[in-house]
C-alpha cells in the first residue's frame, strides 16, 4: 500500500533526526496496542513502527505547548502542509521560533487533499510522500457564493442555530492562542445561553480568524453539529488575499496585514468603508 | 420591510480629535440634520473593535457609522489605518452571512468639516432607512 510506504519513509526520517541528534524529541502521532491514536513525543530509541499519520491532528498546537514548557529543547515535528503553515503564523505572533523547528514534512495524498479541500497539501520540505496538486473546487462554497443576501442569511442562521457552544472550533484551532478569549467575555457572549446569541459568537470568531486562518479544517472537524465553518473562513481568506495580497502561513516574511499601517499594506480606497 | 414611518436608530463612533470636533462644529454652526443618531466618542477610531459594531447591531441599532480622521491626520499617527483595514473586512463578513453591509460605514471627517459631517450623517440615515429595520433574534440581520 502506498500509505504504508509513506509511513515507513516518515518513520525513517524521524528515527534519523533523533539518532543524529538533530532533535531531542519529535512531536508525532502514535498508535497504542489497543489501536487508539494519540499525540506523542518521540525520543531516541523508540520503536517508530508505532508511528502513524492519521487521523489528522493539529500537531502544531502540541509543538507550541511543549515549546512553551521547554523552550531550550530541540524539538522536531511531523508536519503536513497545514501544520507548517500554522507554525509560520505562530512564529509571526511570537509563540515559537521558526528557525528552531526541526521539520519532518509529509505530503498528503490526493484523497486527503480532496477531503480537506486543501489548496497546498504539502509542506515546503517533504521527507515522506509525494506532492499532489491542491484542490480548488468546492461545491458547497460555490453554492454559497451563488446565493442572494437573504438566502445567505437563512443558510447561516440555520447552521449557527444548531451551535451548542462547545467551543470545539476555538479549542481545536492551532492559531487560537489568546490567554483571554473574547468568546468568554460576558460583554460579547452571554454565558449559559443556547444557542449562543446569533451572530455574536460566530461572527466574532470568524473575524478573529482574519489573517491567521490557514484553512486546516480542524474547527469544522471538531464541530459536533456539522457547521460548515471552513466555508465562511475561506470566504474571509479570499477577501484578505484580494485586499492585502496576504495568504496566512505561506510567506514567513510577509507581515500580518491587520497589524501594519497603510504604508505597508495599502488598500484601494473606495466608497463606504475604505 | 419598508415601513412608511420607519426611522432608523443609528450609532456613530467619532474619534475625539477630528470627527467629534467636526460634529461639534456642525452643532455650533446650527446645521439642520436628522436627530436619530447617537454618538459614542472614542479616543481614536482605531479603538473601535469590530465586536463593538456587531454588538451595536445585535442590540438593535439599524446602522453603525464609524467616523475617523483623514488618513495622515491621525493624532496617533496610524490609528485610523487600522480602522481603514478592519471595517471593510467586517463589512465583507457581514455580507457573507447575509447582513446588508450598507448598515456599517466608515468615513473620514476632520475637525473643520462640519458641513461634511451633516452630509455624511444625513446620507447614511437615508441609506439605512431604505434598507429597513434590522431583524433581531436568530433571524438576525438583513
Short mmCIF file of C-alpha atoms in Angstrom, two decimals:
data_model
loop_
_atom_site.label_atom_id
_atom_site.label_comp_id
_atom_site.label_asym_id
_atom_site.label_seq_id
_atom_site.Cartn_x
_atom_site.Cartn_y
_atom_site.Cartn_z
CA UNK A 1 0.00 0.00 0.00
CA UNK A 2 1.20 3.47 -0.88
CA UNK A 3 0.30 4.76 2.54
CA UNK A 4 2.46 2.18 4.31
CA UNK A 5 5.41 3.32 2.24
CA UNK A 6 4.77 6.89 3.26
CA UNK A 7 4.62 5.98 6.95
CA UNK A 8 7.80 3.91 6.59
CA UNK A 9 9.61 6.83 5.00
CA UNK A 10 8.37 9.08 7.73
CA UNK A 11 9.44 6.65 10.44
CA UNK A 12 12.92 6.53 8.95
CA UNK A 13 13.13 10.31 8.80
CA UNK A 14 12.02 10.64 12.42
CA UNK A 15 14.48 7.96 13.54
CA UNK A 16 17.27 9.63 11.62
CA UNK A 17 16.58 13.04 13.12
CA UNK A 18 16.60 11.56 16.61
CA UNK A 19 19.65 9.34 16.10
CA UNK A 20 21.70 12.11 14.55
CA UNK A 21 20.79 14.37 17.44
CA UNK A 22 19.14 16.96 15.21
CA UNK A 23 16.16 16.81 17.52
CA UNK A 24 15.81 15.77 21.17
CA UNK A 25 12.13 14.98 20.74
CA UNK A 26 9.79 14.77 17.80
CA UNK A 27 6.09 15.56 18.02
CA UNK A 28 4.08 12.95 16.17
CA UNK A 29 1.20 10.54 16.44
CA UNK A 30 1.50 7.10 18.00
CA UNK A 31 -0.84 4.15 17.84
CA UNK A 32 -1.16 2.17 21.06
CA UNK A 33 -1.55 -1.60 21.26
CA UNK A 34 -5.32 -1.18 21.62
CA UNK A 35 -5.47 0.74 18.36
CA UNK A 36 -6.05 4.21 19.80
CA UNK A 37 -4.00 7.05 18.41
CA UNK A 38 -2.57 9.90 20.45
CA UNK A 39 0.00 12.67 20.10
CA UNK A 40 3.37 11.51 21.35
CA UNK A 41 6.85 12.85 21.89
CA UNK A 42 9.22 10.50 20.13
CA UNK A 43 12.62 10.07 21.75
CA UNK A 44 15.79 8.32 20.67
CA UNK A 45 15.44 4.56 20.88
CA UNK A 46 11.66 4.46 20.44
CA UNK A 47 10.17 1.90 18.11
CA UNK A 48 8.99 4.08 15.25
CA UNK A 49 6.87 1.31 13.77
CA UNK A 50 4.07 2.61 16.03
CA UNK A 51 4.23 5.98 14.26
CA UNK A 52 1.08 6.80 12.33
CA UNK A 53 -0.19 9.79 10.37
CA UNK A 54 -3.93 9.51 10.61
CA UNK A 55 -6.36 10.65 11.84
CA UNK A 56 -5.26 14.20 11.11
CA UNK A 57 -4.36 16.04 14.31
CA UNK A 58 -3.28 19.66 14.97
CA UNK A 59 0.27 18.76 16.00
CA UNK A 60 1.38 22.38 15.77
CA UNK A 61 -0.62 23.01 18.97
CA UNK A 62 1.26 20.19 20.71
CA UNK A 63 4.51 21.67 19.46
CA UNK A 64 3.59 25.11 20.78
CA UNK A 65 2.63 23.78 24.22
CA UNK A 66 5.77 21.67 24.59
CA UNK A 67 7.91 24.56 23.38
CA UNK A 68 6.28 26.84 25.95
CA UNK A 69 7.30 24.49 28.78
CA UNK A 70 10.73 23.58 27.38
CA UNK A 71 11.99 26.49 25.30
CA UNK A 72 15.53 25.08 25.12
CA UNK A 73 14.57 21.66 23.84
CA UNK A 74 15.44 20.88 20.23
CA UNK A 75 12.00 19.94 19.12
CA UNK A 76 11.02 18.27 15.89
CA UNK A 77 7.57 17.89 14.42
CA UNK A 78 5.90 15.67 11.87
CA UNK A 79 4.17 18.29 9.80
CA UNK A 80 1.68 18.29 6.98
CA UNK A 81 1.30 21.37 4.82
CA UNK A 82 -1.28 22.88 7.14
CA UNK A 83 0.83 22.18 10.24
CA UNK A 84 3.73 24.03 8.70
CA UNK A 85 1.56 26.99 7.78
CA UNK A 86 0.22 27.05 11.32
CA UNK A 87 3.79 27.10 12.63
CA UNK A 88 4.62 30.03 10.34
CA UNK A 89 1.68 32.03 11.69
CA UNK A 90 2.52 31.08 15.27
CA UNK A 91 6.07 32.29 14.80
CA UNK A 92 4.81 35.62 13.47
CA UNK A 93 2.91 36.03 16.70
CA UNK A 94 5.93 35.23 18.82
CA UNK A 95 4.72 31.88 20.10
CA UNK A 96 7.56 29.85 18.62
CA UNK A 97 10.72 30.41 16.62
CA UNK A 98 10.58 29.20 13.07
CA UNK A 99 14.30 28.56 12.64
CA UNK A 100 14.40 26.32 15.73
CA UNK A 101 11.92 23.84 14.34
CA UNK A 102 13.17 20.51 13.06
CA UNK A 103 10.51 19.96 10.44
CA UNK A 104 9.84 16.48 9.15
CA UNK A 105 7.46 17.14 6.32
CA UNK A 106 4.85 14.79 4.99
CA UNK A 107 2.87 15.36 1.82
CA UNK A 108 -0.80 14.49 1.89
CA UNK A 109 -2.12 12.09 -0.73
CA UNK A 110 -4.83 13.11 -3.17
CA UNK A 111 -7.64 11.58 -1.07
CA UNK A 112 -6.62 13.62 1.96
CA UNK A 113 -6.28 16.76 -0.12
CA UNK A 114 -9.74 16.16 -1.54
CA UNK A 115 -11.24 15.61 1.90
CA UNK A 116 -9.80 18.84 3.27
CA UNK A 117 -10.33 20.81 0.04
CA UNK A 118 -6.72 21.81 0.64
CA UNK A 119 -5.09 24.25 -1.74
CA UNK A 120 -1.50 23.39 -0.75
CA UNK A 121 -1.46 19.83 0.63
CA UNK A 122 2.29 19.67 1.18
CA UNK A 123 4.93 21.41 3.33
CA UNK A 124 7.92 23.22 1.84
CA UNK A 125 10.26 20.38 2.88
CA UNK A 126 8.99 16.89 2.16
CA UNK A 127 10.52 13.87 3.89
CA UNK A 128 7.78 11.39 3.08
CA UNK A 129 5.12 11.01 0.43
CA UNK A 130 4.76 12.64 -2.94
CA UNK A 131 3.48 16.09 -3.67
CA UNK A 132 -0.02 16.18 -5.15
CA UNK A 133 -1.81 19.11 -6.67
CA UNK A 134 -4.03 21.25 -4.46
CA UNK A 135 -7.80 21.16 -4.74
CA UNK A 136 -9.64 24.32 -5.72
CA UNK A 137 -13.14 23.16 -6.50
CA UNK A 138 -15.58 23.34 -3.64
CA UNK A 139 -19.21 22.62 -4.41
CA UNK A 140 -20.75 23.98 -1.23
CA UNK A 141 -18.63 27.13 -1.36
CA UNK A 142 -19.71 27.80 -4.93
CA UNK A 143 -23.31 27.25 -3.87
CA UNK A 144 -22.94 29.78 -1.03
CA UNK A 145 -21.33 32.30 -3.36
CA UNK A 146 -24.28 31.98 -5.73
CA UNK A 147 -26.83 32.74 -3.00
CA UNK A 148 -28.65 36.04 -2.57
CA UNK A 149 -28.21 38.09 0.59
CA UNK A 150 -31.42 36.67 2.08
CA UNK A 151 -30.51 33.10 1.19
CA UNK A 152 -27.11 33.51 2.80
CA UNK A 153 -28.81 34.85 5.91
CA UNK A 154 -31.13 31.83 6.03
CA UNK A 155 -28.27 29.44 5.38
CA UNK A 156 -26.07 30.69 8.21
CA UNK A 157 -28.92 31.23 10.69
CA UNK A 158 -29.85 27.60 10.18
CA UNK A 159 -26.34 26.35 10.88
CA UNK A 160 -25.45 28.81 13.62
CA UNK A 161 -28.76 27.99 15.29
CA UNK A 162 -27.52 24.45 15.73
CA UNK A 163 -24.46 25.55 17.70
CA UNK A 164 -24.24 24.11 21.20
CA UNK A 165 -21.33 26.32 22.19
CA UNK A 166 -18.87 23.57 22.96
CA UNK A 167 -16.00 25.89 21.99
CA UNK A 168 -14.60 22.98 19.97
CA UNK A 169 -13.86 25.22 17.00
CA UNK A 170 -11.78 27.50 19.16
CA UNK A 171 -10.09 24.78 21.17
CA UNK A 172 -9.01 22.81 18.14
CA UNK A 173 -7.75 25.86 16.25
CA UNK A 174 -3.95 25.88 16.04
CA UNK A 175 -3.95 29.68 15.83
CA UNK A 176 -6.28 30.40 18.75
CA UNK A 177 -3.64 31.09 21.35
CA UNK A 178 -5.01 34.07 23.27
CA UNK A 179 -4.98 33.67 27.05
CA UNK A 180 -8.03 35.92 27.34
CA UNK A 181 -10.61 34.89 24.80
CA UNK A 182 -13.29 37.35 23.76
CA UNK A 183 -15.68 34.46 23.38
CA UNK A 184 -15.55 34.06 27.14
CA UNK A 185 -16.25 37.69 27.94
CA UNK A 186 -19.74 38.39 29.19
CA UNK A 187 -19.81 41.66 27.33
CA UNK A 188 -19.84 39.91 24.00
CA UNK A 189 -21.13 36.41 24.64
CA UNK A 190 -23.72 35.88 27.37
CA UNK A 191 -22.83 32.85 29.47
CA UNK A 192 -25.27 29.97 29.57
CA UNK A 193 -27.25 30.97 26.53
CA UNK A 194 -28.01 28.35 23.91
CA UNK A 195 -27.69 28.54 21.01
CA UNK A 196 -25.15 31.30 21.54
CA UNK A 197 -26.59 34.64 20.72
CA UNK A 198 -26.52 34.72 16.97
CA UNK A 199 -24.42 36.07 15.47
CA UNK A 200 -22.03 37.44 18.08
CA UNK A 201 -20.25 34.20 18.88
CA UNK A 202 -19.71 33.12 15.31
CA UNK A 203 -19.01 36.47 13.71
CA UNK A 204 -16.61 37.31 16.49
CA UNK A 205 -14.73 34.11 15.98
CA UNK A 206 -14.85 34.49 12.22
CA UNK A 207 -13.37 37.97 12.44
CA UNK A 208 -10.62 36.73 14.70
CA UNK A 209 -9.53 34.21 12.08
CA UNK A 210 -8.73 37.03 9.67
CA UNK A 211 -5.07 36.92 8.72
CA UNK A 212 -4.45 33.77 10.72
CA UNK A 213 -6.76 31.08 9.39
CA UNK A 214 -4.62 28.70 7.40
CA UNK A 215 -7.53 26.52 6.36
CA UNK A 216 -6.54 23.33 8.17
CA UNK A 217 -10.19 22.47 8.77
CA UNK A 218 -9.74 21.43 12.40
CA UNK A 219 -12.64 23.66 13.53
CA UNK A 220 -15.10 22.03 11.22
CA UNK A 221 -13.78 18.56 12.01
CA UNK A 222 -14.22 19.27 15.71
CA UNK A 223 -17.75 20.67 15.35
CA UNK A 224 -20.28 18.11 16.61
CA UNK A 225 -23.11 19.92 14.87
CA UNK A 226 -21.56 19.95 11.41
CA UNK A 227 -21.47 23.72 10.94
CA UNK A 228 -19.58 24.40 7.68
CA UNK A 229 -17.20 26.87 9.37
CA UNK A 230 -14.37 26.42 6.89
CA UNK A 231 -16.57 27.84 4.14
CA UNK A 232 -17.07 31.12 5.97
CA UNK A 233 -13.40 31.35 6.89
CA UNK A 234 -12.40 30.55 3.34
CA UNK A 235 -14.51 33.45 2.09
CA UNK A 236 -12.68 35.74 4.52
CA UNK A 237 -9.32 34.29 3.49
CA UNK A 238 -10.13 35.15 -0.09
CA UNK A 239 -11.07 38.68 0.96
CA UNK A 240 -7.78 39.15 2.81
CA UNK A 241 -5.91 37.86 -0.21
CA UNK A 242 -7.78 40.18 -2.50
CA UNK A 243 -7.43 43.25 -0.29
CA UNK A 244 -3.94 42.88 1.12
CA UNK A 245 -2.38 40.15 -1.03
CA UNK A 246 -1.79 38.21 2.16
CA UNK A 247 -2.08 34.45 2.47
CA UNK A 248 -1.75 33.16 6.01
CA UNK A 249 1.12 30.76 6.53
CA UNK A 250 2.52 30.96 3.02
CA UNK A 251 5.29 33.52 3.36
CA UNK A 252 7.21 33.72 6.66
CA UNK A 253 8.45 37.19 5.69
CA UNK A 254 5.06 38.76 4.90
CA UNK A 255 3.65 40.97 7.65
CA UNK A 256 0.24 40.41 9.20
CA UNK A 257 -1.89 42.96 7.29
CA UNK A 258 -4.18 43.99 10.15
CA UNK A 259 -1.20 44.90 12.32
CA UNK A 260 0.57 47.17 9.85
CA UNK A 261 -0.30 50.63 8.65
CA UNK A 262 -1.36 51.57 5.17
CA UNK A 263 2.16 52.34 4.01
CA UNK A 264 3.00 48.64 4.28
CA UNK A 265 -0.28 47.16 3.13
CA UNK A 266 -2.12 49.78 1.11
CA UNK A 267 -5.71 49.12 0.21
CA UNK A 268 -7.82 50.53 -2.51
CA UNK A 269 -9.88 53.32 -1.09
CA UNK A 270 -13.49 53.24 -2.07
CA UNK A 271 -16.93 54.35 -1.12
CA UNK A 272 -18.29 53.40 2.26
CA UNK A 273 -15.69 51.68 4.21
CA UNK A 274 -12.32 52.09 2.76
CA UNK B 1 -39.84 45.54 5.42
CA UNK B 2 -40.11 49.15 4.30
CA UNK B 3 -42.37 50.71 6.89
CA UNK B 4 -43.61 54.16 5.96
CA UNK B 5 -42.89 55.59 9.38
CA UNK B 6 -39.66 53.75 9.97
CA UNK B 7 -36.95 55.90 11.48
CA UNK B 8 -33.62 54.09 11.82
CA UNK B 9 -31.60 54.12 15.00
CA UNK B 10 -28.01 54.95 14.24
CA UNK B 11 -24.88 54.64 16.34
CA UNK B 12 -21.95 56.84 15.40
CA UNK B 13 -18.42 56.29 16.63
CA UNK B 14 -16.48 59.55 16.47
CA UNK B 15 -12.81 59.96 17.14
CA UNK B 16 -12.01 62.52 19.79
CA UNK B 17 -9.64 64.62 17.73
CA UNK B 18 -11.31 65.04 14.36
CA UNK B 19 -14.83 63.76 13.82
CA UNK B 20 -16.12 64.64 17.28
CA UNK B 21 -14.86 68.18 16.82
CA UNK B 22 -16.45 68.08 13.37
CA UNK B 23 -19.76 67.08 14.95
CA UNK B 24 -19.32 69.88 17.46
CA UNK B 25 -18.74 72.35 14.66
CA UNK B 26 -21.86 71.12 12.87
CA UNK B 27 -23.79 71.75 16.07
CA UNK B 28 -22.29 75.15 16.75
CA UNK B 29 -22.97 76.13 13.14
CA UNK B 30 -26.62 75.15 13.73
CA UNK B 31 -26.72 72.86 10.73
CA UNK B 32 -30.05 71.06 10.40
CA UNK B 33 -29.82 67.29 10.40
CA UNK B 34 -31.84 64.25 11.47
CA UNK B 35 -31.69 63.59 15.19
CA UNK B 36 -31.97 59.83 15.24
CA UNK B 37 -28.33 59.10 15.82
CA UNK B 38 -26.28 58.75 18.98
CA UNK B 39 -22.58 59.49 19.19
CA UNK B 40 -20.06 57.47 21.13
CA UNK B 41 -16.82 59.36 21.47
CA UNK B 42 -13.69 57.24 21.32
CA UNK B 43 -10.15 58.50 21.64
CA UNK B 44 -9.26 57.06 18.25
CA UNK B 45 -11.23 55.30 15.55
CA UNK B 46 -8.67 52.53 15.96
CA UNK B 47 -10.34 51.83 19.30
CA UNK B 48 -13.50 50.71 17.54
CA UNK B 49 -13.31 46.96 17.63
CA UNK B 50 -15.44 45.08 15.14
CA UNK B 51 -17.01 43.48 18.21
CA UNK B 52 -18.43 46.86 19.19
CA UNK B 53 -20.10 47.19 15.82
CA UNK B 54 -21.53 43.67 15.98
CA UNK B 55 -22.79 44.32 19.49
CA UNK B 56 -24.45 47.56 18.44
CA UNK B 57 -26.25 45.80 15.61
CA UNK B 58 -27.20 42.93 17.88
CA UNK B 59 -28.65 45.39 20.38
CA UNK B 60 -30.97 46.79 17.78
CA UNK B 61 -29.15 49.64 16.09
CA UNK B 62 -30.10 49.67 12.43
CA UNK B 63 -26.83 51.13 11.31
CA UNK B 64 -23.37 51.90 12.63
CA UNK B 65 -21.24 54.70 11.30
CA UNK B 66 -17.55 55.00 12.11
CA UNK B 67 -16.04 58.43 11.58
CA UNK B 68 -12.28 58.76 11.57
CA UNK B 69 -9.65 61.39 10.86
CA UNK B 70 -8.45 61.61 7.31
CA UNK B 71 -5.58 59.27 6.56
CA UNK B 72 -2.42 61.07 7.57
CA UNK B 73 -4.13 63.27 10.16
CA UNK B 74 -4.44 60.70 12.93
CA UNK B 75 -3.48 62.04 16.35
CA UNK B 76 -1.85 58.67 16.99
CA UNK B 77 -0.16 58.60 13.58
CA UNK B 78 -1.64 55.37 12.27
CA UNK B 79 -4.69 54.53 14.41
CA UNK B 80 -7.10 55.17 11.59
CA UNK B 81 -5.03 53.00 9.26
CA UNK B 82 -6.08 50.02 11.34
CA UNK B 83 -9.69 51.09 11.11
CA UNK B 84 -9.38 51.54 7.37
CA UNK B 85 -8.40 47.89 7.13
CA UNK B 86 -10.72 46.38 9.69
CA UNK B 87 -14.02 47.93 8.77
CA UNK B 88 -14.01 46.93 5.09
CA UNK B 89 -13.25 43.37 6.21
CA UNK B 90 -16.05 43.48 8.73
CA UNK B 91 -18.40 44.68 6.01
CA UNK B 92 -17.36 41.72 3.85
CA UNK B 93 -18.02 39.36 6.75
CA UNK B 94 -21.48 40.82 7.32
CA UNK B 95 -22.15 40.43 3.64
CA UNK B 96 -21.09 36.76 3.73
CA UNK B 97 -23.57 35.91 6.46
CA UNK B 98 -26.43 37.76 4.82
CA UNK B 99 -26.44 41.13 6.60
CA UNK B 100 -26.59 44.17 4.36
CA UNK B 101 -23.11 45.65 4.57
CA UNK B 102 -24.54 49.12 3.94
CA UNK B 103 -25.55 49.10 7.60
CA UNK B 104 -21.93 49.65 8.55
CA UNK B 105 -19.99 52.50 7.06
CA UNK B 106 -16.62 54.12 7.54
CA UNK B 107 -15.97 57.70 6.57
CA UNK B 108 -13.50 60.44 7.29
CA UNK B 109 -14.49 63.77 8.84
CA UNK B 110 -11.98 66.34 10.03
CA UNK B 111 -12.50 68.93 12.78
CA UNK B 112 -13.14 71.60 10.15
CA UNK B 113 -15.73 69.64 8.21
CA UNK B 114 -18.99 70.39 10.00
CA UNK B 115 -20.77 70.52 6.67
CA UNK B 116 -19.39 67.13 5.66
CA UNK B 117 -20.47 65.67 8.99
CA UNK B 118 -24.01 66.72 8.22
CA UNK B 119 -23.91 65.33 4.68
CA UNK B 120 -22.44 62.00 5.75
CA UNK B 121 -24.90 61.54 8.61
CA UNK B 122 -27.93 62.50 6.52
CA UNK B 123 -26.83 60.31 3.63
CA UNK B 124 -26.20 57.35 5.87
CA UNK B 125 -29.54 57.69 7.65
CA UNK B 126 -31.30 57.82 4.28
CA UNK B 127 -29.47 54.68 3.14
CA UNK B 128 -30.40 52.76 6.28
CA UNK B 129 -34.00 53.97 6.03
CA UNK B 130 -34.10 52.38 2.57
CA UNK B 131 -32.77 49.06 3.91
CA UNK B 132 -35.33 48.95 6.71
CA UNK B 133 -35.25 47.87 10.35
CA UNK B 134 -32.80 45.25 11.49
CA UNK B 135 -34.15 41.86 12.46
CA UNK B 136 -33.20 40.58 15.87
CA UNK B 137 -33.03 37.08 17.31
CA UNK B 138 -31.92 34.04 15.38
CA UNK B 139 -33.19 35.52 12.12
CA UNK B 140 -30.87 38.37 12.88
CA UNK B 141 -29.68 40.84 10.34
CA UNK B 142 -30.58 41.52 6.69
#
